[in-house]
Structures are given as structure tokens and as C-alpha cells.
């Protein structure tokens, strides 16, 4: 299936809701098991990042979504991965905002999901595009991210429509 | 000509205020299509600290690169030393601290050069190396097959 279809057209619901964490000393530390891509690699952000991982289901597949932001630097990243055999994660796309060059944008591979190398971040790989381009006009320039709305931005972009009954997200 | 070159570099330099201090973007693009940028924090002692967004190192590691030991660790150490850059292990970011105001522009330029070069570690990921190795072997075998006389059994004899 093309990644574009998985990104937005495959409607997803929350199977396991995460909770917001922020590293203050040992508490809230993002360790290797928080968002593993394979047995050998994972995404680990450091001090100052607010982050959470939610497990989603949709179209017969399971996804993991990392949502993270750093308010001091006005940085935001939401990374959606498709869970495959052996818990290998195939990164489907990323929604981002950077304080150094404002403007909401995404990175995604415009190929079939089976052509993406699983278990690693690939958005510098061939076939991966940034939309809009780095020197193009961005419609939404405002950061305005807190724990109250950070997850909503990711859900809207990745087509997450439902939440489990009684969830507090 | 000088005016045109200066304009190309300076017009694309953007500086904006963020809670951490100043966020600076440059004319240079990373392979992702994002501009190379950095942050300037005003330290308590009157000096400045230049740092990245805290995702460069995590994303390199997430690409499967291990800087804990071996040749990649040595290469990273050499690059850090060359540019006087350090790793904040708690924040997982690259930084240069104790920068005097008079020295800020020079150090910032070097930090940008470092930021461009450190991304080349992506070329050392296992997937890239395997792909390069496969291409080399394919080319080598292709050359040998093409240069071998008709009905040669050389390839079988080599156990390839």
C-alpha cells in the first residue's frame, strides 16, 4: 500500500493511550524501550522534551505514534511507525515544526510501504519528500503547542479519529 | 560579485526570539530539506552557549548508528575535536559553551560547518554500507565475467 494512503486515508483509533512525560533528572527519561525501531535502534530524546507514545490500530495494522515537543526551542515532532514482524517499526511519516525555521511541514516517503527499510529513521533517504519544501510558503507558521493540543495536531494529521471509552487524552 | 555573494548568504539568515534565546536558521539545507539552524542561549556568566535542536544525535542513532565504540565513535570524536563541539548527554544535543560575545559569529560559523558534516554519518549506516558493498561486489563480478574468456570456469573455481 502507498504510504500516502496509510498516512491519512487509513483511519486509526487509539488502542493503548500513552501519558505525557518530561525528563527531570531520572524521572520521565526516554529510554531505549520507549520508542524502539528494532532490537538495535530506537528514538531517544533528551532533557527538555515532553513526549508520549500511543499505540494505534487501523486497516488491520498496528501503529506506534511518538509525539514530542520542546517548548523552550519551539520544536515539535510526531513520528508514525507501522509495527511489523518481530516488532520492527517502519516509519511512515513525520509531522514537524522547528523554531529555527518556522512552519508546519511533514516528511514522508512517496513509495509503497514495502519499499521502506524498516527499523530506522529514513527521512534523509532517497524518495523521501518534505512538504512543503524548505524554501516554499508554509500556510501555518504559529507554534502554539502545549500538552493540551500537541496530541491533537498529530491525530489530525495522521487520521486518528477515535479514542477508547474513558480515555483522558 | 561580492555583493551578490554576501546577499546570498545574509538574506537567508533568519534570527528569531524563542524562550531558549535566539533561534537562527542559515542558507544551508540538510538532506531532509530542512534548513540547518542552531540556538544561542545566554549563559548566566555573560557568555553564550550555541546548541542544536537536540534531535541531530538522536536521529543519527535512530538510523542504526552506534557511537558508543568502534570506528564510528572514533570518527565522531575526531569531528567533535576538530570543531570544539561537545555532546550534552542529558539533553542529547551538540553544543559549544563559554562563547564570548566578540567570538559568537566565528564560533557560530564553525558550528554550522560541524552541523553539515555530522549529518554525513548517515552515509555510514548499515543499510548504506550493505548497499555499497553489494554494488562493489556486483561491479567486480561483472567486470570479471566480462573480462573472462568464453566458457571460463574461473568464477566457479574461485568459489564465488
mmCIF file of C-alpha atoms in Angstrom:
data_model
loop_
_atom_site.group_PDB
_atom_site.id
_atom_site.type_symbol
_atom_site.label_atom_id
_atom_site.label_comp_id
_atom_site.label_asym_id
_atom_site.label_seq_id
_atom_site.Cartn_x
_atom_site.Cartn_y
_atom_site.Cartn_z
ATOM 1 C CA UNK A 1 0.000 0.000 0.000
ATOM 2 C CA UNK A 2 1.307 3.534 -0.762
ATOM 3 C CA UNK A 3 2.441 5.386 2.342
ATOM 4 C CA UNK A 4 0.171 8.318 1.472
ATOM 5 C CA UNK A 5 -2.819 6.022 1.927
ATOM 6 C CA UNK A 6 -1.602 4.813 5.302
ATOM 7 C CA UNK A 7 -0.802 8.345 6.454
ATOM 8 C CA UNK A 8 -4.248 9.865 6.205
ATOM 9 C CA UNK A 9 -6.756 7.576 4.467
ATOM 10 C CA UNK A 10 -6.390 4.621 6.846
ATOM 11 C CA UNK A 11 -8.490 5.703 9.797
ATOM 12 C CA UNK A 12 -6.890 4.804 13.086
ATOM 13 C CA UNK A 13 -8.092 4.541 16.653
ATOM 14 C CA UNK A 14 -6.170 4.536 19.909
ATOM 15 C CA UNK A 15 -5.597 1.018 21.230
ATOM 16 C CA UNK A 16 -3.281 1.930 24.118
ATOM 17 C CA UNK A 17 -3.108 5.548 25.241
ATOM 18 C CA UNK A 18 0.231 6.874 26.461
ATOM 19 C CA UNK A 19 0.851 9.621 29.014
ATOM 20 C CA UNK A 20 2.908 12.788 28.803
ATOM 21 C CA UNK A 21 6.394 12.608 30.286
ATOM 22 C CA UNK A 22 9.164 15.164 30.551
ATOM 23 C CA UNK A 23 12.677 14.400 31.706
ATOM 24 C CA UNK A 24 13.583 15.989 35.006
ATOM 25 C CA UNK A 25 16.577 14.088 36.314
ATOM 26 C CA UNK A 26 15.791 10.363 36.167
ATOM 27 C CA UNK A 27 12.033 10.852 36.043
ATOM 28 C CA UNK A 28 10.464 10.913 32.612
ATOM 29 C CA UNK A 29 13.657 9.791 30.915
ATOM 30 C CA UNK A 30 13.151 8.432 27.414
ATOM 31 C CA UNK A 31 14.964 5.101 27.446
ATOM 32 C CA UNK A 32 15.621 2.676 24.595
ATOM 33 C CA UNK A 33 12.378 0.781 25.163
ATOM 34 C CA UNK A 34 10.184 3.906 24.827
ATOM 35 C CA UNK A 35 10.076 4.035 21.029
ATOM 36 C CA UNK A 36 12.120 1.141 19.620
ATOM 37 C CA UNK A 37 12.536 0.858 15.853
ATOM 38 C CA UNK A 38 14.257 -2.510 16.020
ATOM 39 C CA UNK A 39 16.185 -4.579 18.565
ATOM 40 C CA UNK A 40 19.214 -2.346 17.940
ATOM 41 C CA UNK A 41 17.857 1.140 17.324
ATOM 42 C CA UNK A 42 15.373 3.493 18.943
ATOM 43 C CA UNK A 43 14.450 7.163 19.132
ATOM 44 C CA UNK A 44 15.664 8.691 22.409
ATOM 45 C CA UNK A 45 15.184 12.389 23.037
ATOM 46 C CA UNK A 46 16.810 14.184 25.949
ATOM 47 C CA UNK A 47 16.170 16.759 28.654
ATOM 48 C CA UNK A 48 13.517 19.360 27.959
ATOM 49 C CA UNK A 49 11.367 17.280 25.614
ATOM 50 C CA UNK A 50 7.753 16.500 26.503
ATOM 51 C CA UNK A 51 6.909 13.148 24.931
ATOM 52 C CA UNK A 52 4.433 10.306 24.808
ATOM 53 C CA UNK A 53 3.906 7.124 22.807
ATOM 54 C CA UNK A 54 0.454 5.908 21.788
ATOM 55 C CA UNK A 55 -0.415 2.602 20.148
ATOM 56 C CA UNK A 56 -2.965 2.818 17.329
ATOM 57 C CA UNK A 57 -4.847 0.319 15.198
ATOM 58 C CA UNK A 58 -6.441 0.715 11.781
ATOM 59 C CA UNK A 59 -6.825 -1.134 8.480
ATOM 60 C CA UNK A 60 -5.851 -4.375 10.181
ATOM 61 C CA UNK A 61 -2.467 -2.937 11.192
ATOM 62 C CA UNK A 62 -0.868 -1.728 14.435
ATOM 63 C CA UNK A 63 0.946 1.613 14.615
ATOM 64 C CA UNK A 64 3.062 3.415 17.195
ATOM 65 C CA UNK A 65 2.961 7.186 17.387
ATOM 66 C CA UNK A 66 5.646 9.251 19.126
ATOM 67 C CA UNK A 67 4.545 12.810 19.857
ATOM 68 C CA UNK A 68 7.185 15.150 21.291
ATOM 69 C CA UNK A 69 7.802 18.854 21.680
ATOM 70 C CA UNK A 70 10.407 21.121 23.240
ATOM 71 C CA UNK A 71 8.710 24.383 24.265
ATOM 72 C CA UNK A 72 11.965 26.236 25.001
ATOM 73 C CA UNK A 73 13.121 25.872 21.411
ATOM 74 C CA UNK A 74 9.674 25.666 19.800
ATOM 75 C CA UNK A 75 10.412 22.224 18.353
ATOM 76 C CA UNK A 76 7.760 19.593 17.585
ATOM 77 C CA UNK A 77 7.933 16.086 16.139
ATOM 78 C CA UNK A 78 5.271 13.444 15.662
ATOM 79 C CA UNK A 79 6.551 10.183 14.179
ATOM 80 C CA UNK A 80 4.214 7.432 12.973
ATOM 81 C CA UNK A 81 5.531 3.892 12.616
ATOM 82 C CA UNK A 82 3.905 0.728 11.296
ATOM 83 C CA UNK A 83 4.565 -2.273 13.553
ATOM 84 C CA UNK A 84 5.814 -5.249 11.542
ATOM 85 C CA UNK A 85 7.035 -8.788 12.239
ATOM 86 C CA UNK A 86 9.468 -9.017 15.121
ATOM 87 C CA UNK A 87 8.279 -5.624 16.394
ATOM 88 C CA UNK A 88 10.243 -3.930 13.589
ATOM 89 C CA UNK A 89 8.904 -0.428 13.071
ATOM 90 C CA UNK A 90 8.589 1.052 9.592
ATOM 91 C CA UNK A 91 8.468 4.845 9.773
ATOM 92 C CA UNK A 92 5.598 6.077 7.620
ATOM 93 C CA UNK A 93 5.865 9.824 8.112
ATOM 94 C CA UNK A 94 6.669 12.733 10.406
ATOM 95 C CA UNK A 95 4.906 15.978 11.252
ATOM 96 C CA UNK A 96 7.324 18.694 12.344
ATOM 97 C CA UNK A 97 7.885 22.287 13.401
ATOM 98 C CA UNK A 98 11.294 23.866 14.034
ATOM 99 C CA UNK A 99 11.951 27.057 15.982
ATOM 100 C CA UNK A 100 14.862 27.969 13.714
ATOM 101 C CA UNK A 101 12.744 27.950 10.553
ATOM 102 C CA UNK A 102 9.038 28.129 11.466
ATOM 103 C CA UNK A 103 6.258 26.459 9.540
ATOM 104 C CA UNK A 104 4.370 23.177 9.944
ATOM 105 C CA UNK A 105 5.518 20.518 7.471
ATOM 106 C CA UNK A 106 5.840 16.774 7.030
ATOM 107 C CA UNK A 107 8.370 14.252 5.788
ATOM 108 C CA UNK A 108 7.170 11.111 4.033
ATOM 109 C CA UNK A 109 8.380 8.534 1.547
ATOM 110 C CA UNK A 110 6.361 8.610 -1.673
ATOM 111 C CA UNK A 111 6.664 4.892 -2.329
ATOM 112 C CA UNK A 112 4.925 1.701 -1.380
ATOM 113 C CA UNK A 113 5.371 0.907 2.301
ATOM 114 C CA UNK A 114 7.057 -2.397 1.426
ATOM 115 C CA UNK A 115 9.945 -0.484 -0.185
ATOM 116 C CA UNK A 116 10.817 1.350 3.048
ATOM 117 C CA UNK A 117 13.699 -0.077 5.055
ATOM 118 C CA UNK A 118 12.221 -0.907 8.493
ATOM 119 C CA UNK A 119 13.989 -0.390 11.803
ATOM 120 C CA UNK A 120 15.498 3.018 11.120
ATOM 121 C CA UNK A 121 14.612 6.646 10.594
ATOM 122 C CA UNK A 122 14.748 7.151 6.878
ATOM 123 C CA UNK A 123 13.659 10.681 6.197
ATOM 124 C CA UNK A 124 17.038 11.593 4.718
ATOM 125 C CA UNK A 125 16.706 8.658 2.341
ATOM 126 C CA UNK A 126 16.074 8.818 -1.371
ATOM 127 C CA UNK A 127 12.409 9.073 -2.227
ATOM 128 C CA UNK A 128 11.587 10.986 0.935
ATOM 129 C CA UNK A 129 9.993 14.388 0.472
ATOM 130 C CA UNK A 130 9.429 17.410 2.679
ATOM 131 C CA UNK A 131 6.053 19.079 2.181
ATOM 132 C CA UNK A 132 6.012 21.988 1.719
ATOM 133 C CA UNK A 133 9.620 22.355 0.519
ATOM 134 C CA UNK A 134 12.033 24.100 2.858
ATOM 135 C CA UNK A 135 12.049 27.332 0.857
ATOM 136 C CA UNK A 136 8.334 27.263 -0.040
ATOM 137 C CA UNK A 137 5.435 29.108 1.552
ATOM 138 C CA UNK A 138 4.088 27.488 4.729
ATOM 139 C CA UNK A 139 0.422 28.114 5.483
ATOM 140 C CA UNK A 140 0.663 27.678 9.258
ATOM 141 C CA UNK A 141 3.582 29.453 10.925
ATOM 142 C CA UNK A 142 2.431 29.510 14.563
ATOM 143 C CA UNK A 143 3.999 27.113 17.097
ATOM 144 C CA UNK A 144 1.422 27.371 19.893
ATOM 145 C CA UNK A 145 1.992 23.849 21.266
ATOM 146 C CA UNK A 146 1.207 22.647 24.786
ATOM 147 C CA UNK A 147 0.440 19.239 26.283
ATOM 148 C CA UNK A 148 -3.237 20.101 25.762
ATOM 149 C CA UNK A 149 -3.077 20.320 21.977
ATOM 150 C CA UNK A 150 0.151 18.567 20.893
ATOM 151 C CA UNK A 151 -1.502 15.170 20.524
ATOM 152 C CA UNK A 152 -4.481 16.646 18.670
ATOM 153 C CA UNK A 153 -2.181 18.044 15.990
ATOM 154 C CA UNK A 154 -0.658 14.595 15.439
ATOM 155 C CA UNK A 155 -4.069 12.862 15.476
ATOM 156 C CA UNK A 156 -5.480 15.276 12.920
ATOM 157 C CA UNK A 157 -2.538 14.856 10.572
ATOM 158 C CA UNK A 158 -2.273 11.063 10.811
ATOM 159 C CA UNK A 159 -6.015 10.406 10.603
ATOM 160 C CA UNK A 160 -6.609 9.199 14.154
ATOM 161 C CA UNK A 161 -10.333 9.500 14.652
ATOM 162 C CA UNK A 162 -11.331 7.530 17.694
ATOM 163 C CA UNK A 163 -10.262 7.153 21.271
ATOM 164 C CA UNK A 164 -11.064 4.359 23.698
ATOM 165 C CA UNK A 165 -14.007 4.884 26.022
ATOM 166 C CA UNK A 166 -12.993 6.645 29.230
ATOM 167 C CA UNK A 167 -9.609 7.752 27.933
ATOM 168 C CA UNK A 168 -8.184 11.067 29.118
ATOM 169 C CA UNK A 169 -6.255 12.201 26.054
ATOM 170 C CA UNK B 1 30.132 39.800 -7.417
ATOM 171 C CA UNK B 2 30.980 40.264 -3.739
ATOM 172 C CA UNK B 3 27.661 41.995 -3.179
ATOM 173 C CA UNK B 4 25.752 39.102 -4.799
ATOM 174 C CA UNK B 5 27.577 36.507 -2.700
ATOM 175 C CA UNK B 6 27.039 38.440 0.524
ATOM 176 C CA UNK B 7 23.356 38.820 -0.303
ATOM 177 C CA UNK B 8 23.004 35.048 -0.928
ATOM 178 C CA UNK B 9 24.452 34.253 2.489
ATOM 179 C CA UNK B 10 22.865 37.048 4.521
ATOM 180 C CA UNK B 11 19.349 37.189 3.033
ATOM 181 C CA UNK B 12 18.717 33.605 4.077
ATOM 182 C CA UNK B 13 19.925 34.098 7.623
ATOM 183 C CA UNK B 14 16.955 34.408 9.956
ATOM 184 C CA UNK B 15 17.103 35.163 13.660
ATOM 185 C CA UNK B 16 14.045 34.983 15.902
ATOM 186 C CA UNK B 17 13.347 35.021 19.612
ATOM 187 C CA UNK B 18 12.300 31.807 21.336
ATOM 188 C CA UNK B 19 12.081 31.085 25.089
ATOM 189 C CA UNK B 20 15.553 29.457 24.995
ATOM 190 C CA UNK B 21 17.162 32.568 23.486
ATOM 191 C CA UNK B 22 17.767 33.110 19.784
ATOM 192 C CA UNK B 23 16.827 30.634 17.060
ATOM 193 C CA UNK B 24 18.960 31.032 13.942
ATOM 194 C CA UNK B 25 18.422 29.449 10.533
ATOM 195 C CA UNK B 26 21.000 29.509 7.765
ATOM 196 C CA UNK B 27 21.100 29.338 3.978
ATOM 197 C CA UNK B 28 22.166 25.693 4.110
ATOM 198 C CA UNK B 29 19.795 22.745 3.831
ATOM 199 C CA UNK B 30 20.074 19.309 5.422
ATOM 200 C CA UNK B 31 19.356 16.270 3.215
ATOM 201 C CA UNK B 32 15.883 16.235 4.790
ATOM 202 C CA UNK B 33 15.027 19.548 3.139
ATOM 203 C CA UNK B 34 15.092 21.385 6.478
ATOM 204 C CA UNK B 35 17.356 24.381 6.918
ATOM 205 C CA UNK B 36 20.430 23.960 9.096
ATOM 206 C CA UNK B 37 19.913 26.022 12.230
ATOM 207 C CA UNK B 38 21.103 26.475 15.790
ATOM 208 C CA UNK B 39 20.150 28.140 19.070
ATOM 209 C CA UNK B 40 22.029 30.723 21.118
ATOM 210 C CA UNK B 41 21.445 30.685 24.872
ATOM 211 C CA UNK B 42 22.608 33.492 27.119
ATOM 212 C CA UNK B 43 24.508 31.801 29.944
ATOM 213 C CA UNK B 44 24.456 33.216 33.475
ATOM 214 C CA UNK B 45 28.131 34.184 33.417
ATOM 215 C CA UNK B 46 27.690 36.537 30.478
ATOM 216 C CA UNK B 47 28.902 34.012 27.952
ATOM 217 C CA UNK B 48 26.813 32.301 25.316
ATOM 218 C CA UNK B 49 26.079 28.683 24.523
ATOM 219 C CA UNK B 50 25.432 27.530 20.951
ATOM 220 C CA UNK B 51 23.460 24.297 20.592
ATOM 221 C CA UNK B 52 21.400 22.299 18.120
ATOM 222 C CA UNK B 53 17.731 21.341 18.466
ATOM 223 C CA UNK B 54 18.515 18.126 20.317
ATOM 224 C CA UNK B 55 17.386 15.800 17.531
ATOM 225 C CA UNK B 56 20.500 15.519 15.334
ATOM 226 C CA UNK B 57 22.227 12.921 17.531
ATOM 227 C CA UNK B 58 19.025 11.007 18.423
ATOM 228 C CA UNK B 59 18.066 10.715 14.756
ATOM 229 C CA UNK B 60 21.555 9.579 13.734
ATOM 230 C CA UNK B 61 21.334 6.893 16.414
ATOM 231 C CA UNK B 62 17.810 6.021 15.310
ATOM 232 C CA UNK B 63 19.247 5.392 11.850
ATOM 233 C CA UNK B 64 21.148 2.496 13.404
ATOM 234 C CA UNK B 65 24.452 4.288 14.111
ATOM 235 C CA UNK B 66 26.195 3.357 17.357
ATOM 236 C CA UNK B 67 28.684 5.943 18.590
ATOM 237 C CA UNK B 68 29.411 4.017 21.790
ATOM 238 C CA UNK B 69 32.551 2.326 20.484
ATOM 239 C CA UNK B 70 34.437 1.330 17.345
ATOM 240 C CA UNK B 71 35.341 3.268 14.222
ATOM 241 C CA UNK B 72 32.183 5.409 14.258
ATOM 242 C CA UNK B 73 32.911 6.524 17.824
ATOM 243 C CA UNK B 74 36.474 7.426 16.817
ATOM 244 C CA UNK B 75 35.251 9.330 13.770
ATOM 245 C CA UNK B 76 32.701 11.228 15.875
ATOM 246 C CA UNK B 77 35.336 12.073 18.481
ATOM 247 C CA UNK B 78 37.658 13.383 15.762
ATOM 248 C CA UNK B 79 34.908 15.564 14.295
ATOM 249 C CA UNK B 80 33.917 16.934 17.720
ATOM 250 C CA UNK B 81 37.552 17.799 18.471
ATOM 251 C CA UNK B 82 38.060 19.434 15.080
ATOM 252 C CA UNK B 83 35.227 21.901 15.726
ATOM 253 C CA UNK B 84 35.428 22.174 19.511
ATOM 254 C CA UNK B 85 31.902 20.782 19.857
ATOM 255 C CA UNK B 86 30.717 18.719 22.841
ATOM 256 C CA UNK B 87 27.777 16.376 23.464
ATOM 257 C CA UNK B 88 25.382 17.162 26.313
ATOM 258 C CA UNK B 89 24.499 13.605 27.309
ATOM 259 C CA UNK B 90 21.432 14.666 29.315
ATOM 260 C CA UNK B 91 19.922 16.897 26.649
ATOM 261 C CA UNK B 92 21.363 14.670 23.886
ATOM 262 C CA UNK B 93 22.405 17.737 21.931
ATOM 263 C CA UNK B 94 25.583 19.109 20.368
ATOM 264 C CA UNK B 95 26.850 22.359 21.894
ATOM 265 C CA UNK B 96 29.688 24.839 22.319
ATOM 266 C CA UNK B 97 29.708 26.775 25.574
ATOM 267 C CA UNK B 98 31.648 29.644 27.134
ATOM 268 C CA UNK B 99 31.417 31.687 23.934
ATOM 269 C CA UNK B 100 32.292 35.377 24.363
ATOM 270 C CA UNK B 101 30.126 37.895 22.518
ATOM 271 C CA UNK B 102 33.029 39.004 20.321
ATOM 272 C CA UNK B 103 33.620 35.396 19.332
ATOM 273 C CA UNK B 104 29.970 34.458 18.740
ATOM 274 C CA UNK B 105 29.852 34.884 14.949
ATOM 275 C CA UNK B 106 33.066 32.950 14.327
ATOM 276 C CA UNK B 107 32.032 30.066 16.601
ATOM 277 C CA UNK B 108 28.540 30.020 15.076
ATOM 278 C CA UNK B 109 30.013 29.632 11.579
ATOM 279 C CA UNK B 110 32.114 26.707 12.764
ATOM 280 C CA UNK B 111 29.085 25.159 14.469
ATOM 281 C CA UNK B 112 27.166 25.335 11.177
ATOM 282 C CA UNK B 113 30.071 23.639 9.376
ATOM 283 C CA UNK B 114 30.021 20.928 12.056
ATOM 284 C CA UNK B 115 26.238 20.561 11.709
ATOM 285 C CA UNK B 116 26.609 19.928 7.979
ATOM 286 C CA UNK B 117 29.445 17.442 8.369
ATOM 287 C CA UNK B 118 27.960 15.441 11.247
ATOM 288 C CA UNK B 119 24.989 14.573 9.048
ATOM 289 C CA UNK B 120 27.339 12.720 6.726
ATOM 290 C CA UNK B 121 27.443 9.953 9.317
ATOM 291 C CA UNK B 122 24.161 8.941 7.689
ATOM 292 C CA UNK B 123 26.325 7.603 4.865
ATOM 293 C CA UNK B 124 27.819 5.143 7.361
ATOM 294 C CA UNK B 125 24.565 3.414 8.300
ATOM 295 C CA UNK B 126 24.450 -0.341 7.950
ATOM 296 C CA UNK B 127 21.871 -0.095 5.171
ATOM 297 C CA UNK B 128 24.077 2.261 3.144
ATOM 298 C CA UNK B 129 27.221 0.211 3.701
ATOM 299 C CA UNK B 130 25.492 -3.045 2.751
ATOM 300 C CA UNK B 131 24.139 -1.360 -0.362
ATOM 301 C CA UNK B 132 27.594 -0.002 -1.301
ATOM 302 C CA UNK B 133 29.214 -3.370 -0.627
ATOM 303 C CA UNK B 134 26.598 -5.085 -2.795
ATOM 304 C CA UNK B 135 27.247 -2.610 -5.632
ATOM 305 C CA UNK B 136 31.016 -3.116 -5.365
ATOM 306 C CA UNK B 137 30.686 -6.905 -5.443
ATOM 307 C CA UNK B 138 28.251 -6.742 -8.345
ATOM 308 C CA UNK B 139 30.590 -4.449 -10.291
ATOM 309 C CA UNK B 140 33.610 -6.605 -9.517
ATOM 310 C CA UNK B 141 31.849 -9.791 -10.552
ATOM 311 C CA UNK B 142 30.508 -8.085 -13.649
ATOM 312 C CA UNK B 143 33.986 -6.964 -14.669
ATOM 313 C CA UNK B 144 35.421 -10.428 -14.105
ATOM 314 C CA UNK B 145 32.651 -12.105 -16.042
ATOM 315 C CA UNK B 146 33.039 -9.642 -18.908
ATOM 316 C CA UNK B 147 36.834 -9.997 -18.976
ATOM 317 C CA UNK B 148 36.826 -13.787 -18.644
ATOM 318 C CA UNK B 149 37.268 -15.839 -21.857
ATOM 319 C CA UNK B 150 34.173 -17.644 -23.166
ATOM 320 C CA UNK B 151 33.280 -20.829 -21.249
ATOM 321 C CA UNK B 152 35.713 -19.864 -18.477
ATOM 322 C CA UNK B 153 35.252 -21.729 -15.211
ATOM 323 C CA UNK B 154 37.231 -19.136 -13.256
ATOM 324 C CA UNK B 155 34.247 -17.930 -11.242
ATOM 325 C CA UNK B 156 33.331 -21.412 -10.118
ATOM 326 C CA UNK B 157 36.959 -22.171 -9.301
ATOM 327 C CA UNK B 158 37.116 -19.094 -7.034
ATOM 328 C CA UNK B 159 34.162 -20.355 -5.106
ATOM 329 C CA UNK B 160 32.198 -17.154 -5.747
#
